[in-house]
XYZ file of C-alpha atoms in Angstrom:
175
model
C 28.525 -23.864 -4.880
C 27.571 -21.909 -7.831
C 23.797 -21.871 -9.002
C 24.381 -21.475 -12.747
C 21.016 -21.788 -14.880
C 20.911 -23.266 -18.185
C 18.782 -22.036 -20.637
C 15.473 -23.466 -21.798
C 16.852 -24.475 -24.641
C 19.686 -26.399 -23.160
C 17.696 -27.765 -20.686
C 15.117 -28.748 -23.255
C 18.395 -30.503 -25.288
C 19.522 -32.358 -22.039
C 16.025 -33.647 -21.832
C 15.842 -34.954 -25.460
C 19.093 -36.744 -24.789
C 17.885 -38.003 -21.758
C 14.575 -39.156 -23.344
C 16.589 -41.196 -26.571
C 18.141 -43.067 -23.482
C 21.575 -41.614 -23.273
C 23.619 -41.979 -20.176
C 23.544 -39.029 -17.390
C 27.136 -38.788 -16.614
C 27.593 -38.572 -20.699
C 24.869 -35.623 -20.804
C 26.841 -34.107 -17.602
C 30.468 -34.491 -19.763
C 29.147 -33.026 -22.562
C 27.565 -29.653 -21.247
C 30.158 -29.348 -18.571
C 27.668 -29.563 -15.332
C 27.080 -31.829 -12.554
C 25.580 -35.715 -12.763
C 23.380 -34.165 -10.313
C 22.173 -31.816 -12.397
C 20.838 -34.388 -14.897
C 19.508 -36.325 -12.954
C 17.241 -33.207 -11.189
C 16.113 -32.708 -14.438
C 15.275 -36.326 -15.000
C 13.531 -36.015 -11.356
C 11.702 -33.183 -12.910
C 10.281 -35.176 -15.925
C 9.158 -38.011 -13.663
C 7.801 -35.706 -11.404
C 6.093 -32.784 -13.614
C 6.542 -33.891 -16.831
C 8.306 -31.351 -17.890
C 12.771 -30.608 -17.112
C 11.833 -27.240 -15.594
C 8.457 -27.191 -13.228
C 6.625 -24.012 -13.596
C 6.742 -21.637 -11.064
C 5.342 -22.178 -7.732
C 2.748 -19.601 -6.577
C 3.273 -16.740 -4.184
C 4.712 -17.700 -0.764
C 3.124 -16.331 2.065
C 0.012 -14.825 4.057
C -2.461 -14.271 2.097
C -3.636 -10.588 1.738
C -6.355 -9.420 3.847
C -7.911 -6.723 1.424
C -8.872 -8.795 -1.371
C -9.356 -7.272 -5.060
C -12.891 -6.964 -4.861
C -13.142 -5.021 -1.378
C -10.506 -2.773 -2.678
C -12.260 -2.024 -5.877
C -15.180 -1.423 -3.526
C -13.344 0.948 -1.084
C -11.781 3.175 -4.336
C -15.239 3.113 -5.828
C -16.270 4.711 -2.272
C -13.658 6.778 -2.215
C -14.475 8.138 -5.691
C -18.182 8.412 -5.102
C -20.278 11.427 -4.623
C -17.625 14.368 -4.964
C -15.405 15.274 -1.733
C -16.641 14.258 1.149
C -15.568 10.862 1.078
C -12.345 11.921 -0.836
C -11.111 13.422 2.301
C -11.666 10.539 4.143
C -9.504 9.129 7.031
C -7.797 6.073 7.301
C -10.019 5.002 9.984
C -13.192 5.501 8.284
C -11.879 3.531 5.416
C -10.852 0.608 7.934
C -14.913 1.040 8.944
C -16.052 1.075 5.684
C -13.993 -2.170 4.940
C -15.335 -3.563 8.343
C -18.978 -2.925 7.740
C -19.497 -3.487 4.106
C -16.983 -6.709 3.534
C -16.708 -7.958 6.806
C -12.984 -7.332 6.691
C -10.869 -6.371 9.923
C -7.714 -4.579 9.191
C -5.372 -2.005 10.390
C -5.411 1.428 9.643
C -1.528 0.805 8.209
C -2.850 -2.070 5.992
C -4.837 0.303 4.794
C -1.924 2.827 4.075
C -0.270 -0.049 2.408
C -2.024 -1.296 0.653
C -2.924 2.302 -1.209
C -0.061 3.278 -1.515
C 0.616 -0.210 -3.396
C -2.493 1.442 -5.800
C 0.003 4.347 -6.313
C -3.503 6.475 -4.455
C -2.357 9.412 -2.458
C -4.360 11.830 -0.409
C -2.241 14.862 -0.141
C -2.780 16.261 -2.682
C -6.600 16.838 -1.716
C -6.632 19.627 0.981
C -9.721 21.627 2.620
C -8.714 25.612 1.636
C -9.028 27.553 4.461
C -11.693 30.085 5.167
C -9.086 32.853 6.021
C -8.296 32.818 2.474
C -11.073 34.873 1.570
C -9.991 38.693 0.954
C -13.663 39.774 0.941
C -13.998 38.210 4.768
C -10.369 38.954 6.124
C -10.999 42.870 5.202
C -14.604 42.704 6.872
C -12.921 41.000 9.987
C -10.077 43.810 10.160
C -12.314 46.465 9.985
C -14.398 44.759 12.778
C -11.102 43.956 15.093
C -10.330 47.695 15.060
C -13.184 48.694 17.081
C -12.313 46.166 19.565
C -9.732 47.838 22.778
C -6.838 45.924 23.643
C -8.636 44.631 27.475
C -11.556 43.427 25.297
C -9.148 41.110 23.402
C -8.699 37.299 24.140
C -5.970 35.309 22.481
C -6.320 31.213 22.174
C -3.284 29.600 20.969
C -4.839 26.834 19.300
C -1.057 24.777 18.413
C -2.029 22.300 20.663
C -5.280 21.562 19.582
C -6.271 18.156 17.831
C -6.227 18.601 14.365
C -9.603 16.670 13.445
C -11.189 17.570 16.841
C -10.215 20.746 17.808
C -10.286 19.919 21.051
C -7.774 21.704 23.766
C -5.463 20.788 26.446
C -7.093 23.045 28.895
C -3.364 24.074 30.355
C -2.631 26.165 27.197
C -5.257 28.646 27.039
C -5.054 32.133 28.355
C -6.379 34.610 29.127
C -5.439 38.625 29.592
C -6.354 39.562 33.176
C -6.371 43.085 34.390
């Protein structure tokens, strides 16, 4: 069963027809469709008062950020320099919590900026090892320091916004 549309016009023509009192199955003979068809768009008159309803609204849940909390949270976001531009997901799904009374996921969250087209990455902290000035007073400090003195922490398993340790992975150099 095909679902071929008419156009507005035709549809609006079938309807005119329809409305000077012509017979359905003569409407359906002349532009080659279904009796069915005719009479929907009778149905459709009766019903709406017009051959082609207008469109329904969106189907469903509703969101759970609504415009105004999310024109609050980028107005956070944007406020007050970069602090709160290098805010986490979580703290956003706080904000939203305490300010609008709004309970959501951190990946609602997510979504729903990414829907915004609002990306984080590009927004880094630089790295205090980046300074020459500092990295050439720290070499000339390490030199005076003897190989026994030394202690090395491998801090890859550390958590990245705690810096917190597995206590398993450090080490130390015993004599």
């Amino acid at each position: 069963m095909s679902k071929l549309r008419f156009s507005k016009s035709t549809v609006d023509e079938m309807a005119l027809l329809l409305a000077t009192g012509v017979e359905p199955r003569e409407i359906a003979y002349r532009f080659r469709c279904h009796a069915s068809t005719v009479g929907r768009i009778r149905q459709n008159i009766d019903t709406f008062g017009e051959p082609r309803p207008a469109p329904q609204a969106k189907m469903g849940r509703p969101q759970k950020i609504t415009p105004e909390a999310l024109e609050g949270l980028l107005d956070w976001l944007l406020d007050n320099g970069s602090e709160k531009k290098l805010s986490y997901l979580d703290e956003m799904v706080a904000f939203l919590d305490e300010e609008y009374d709004i309970e959501v996921s951190k990946s609602t969250v997510c979504r729903t900026l990414a829907k915004e087209k609002i990306t984080q990455k590009a927004v880094e902290r630089q790295a205090a090892e980046r300074d020459e000035d500092l990295r050439d007073y720290y070499r000339a400090q390490i030199y005076e320091v003897r190989a026994k003195e030394a202690i090395f922490v491998d801090e890859s398993a550390a958590h990245e916004r705690t810096k917190d340790c597995k206590r398993e992975h450090l080490a130390s150099y015993r004599d």
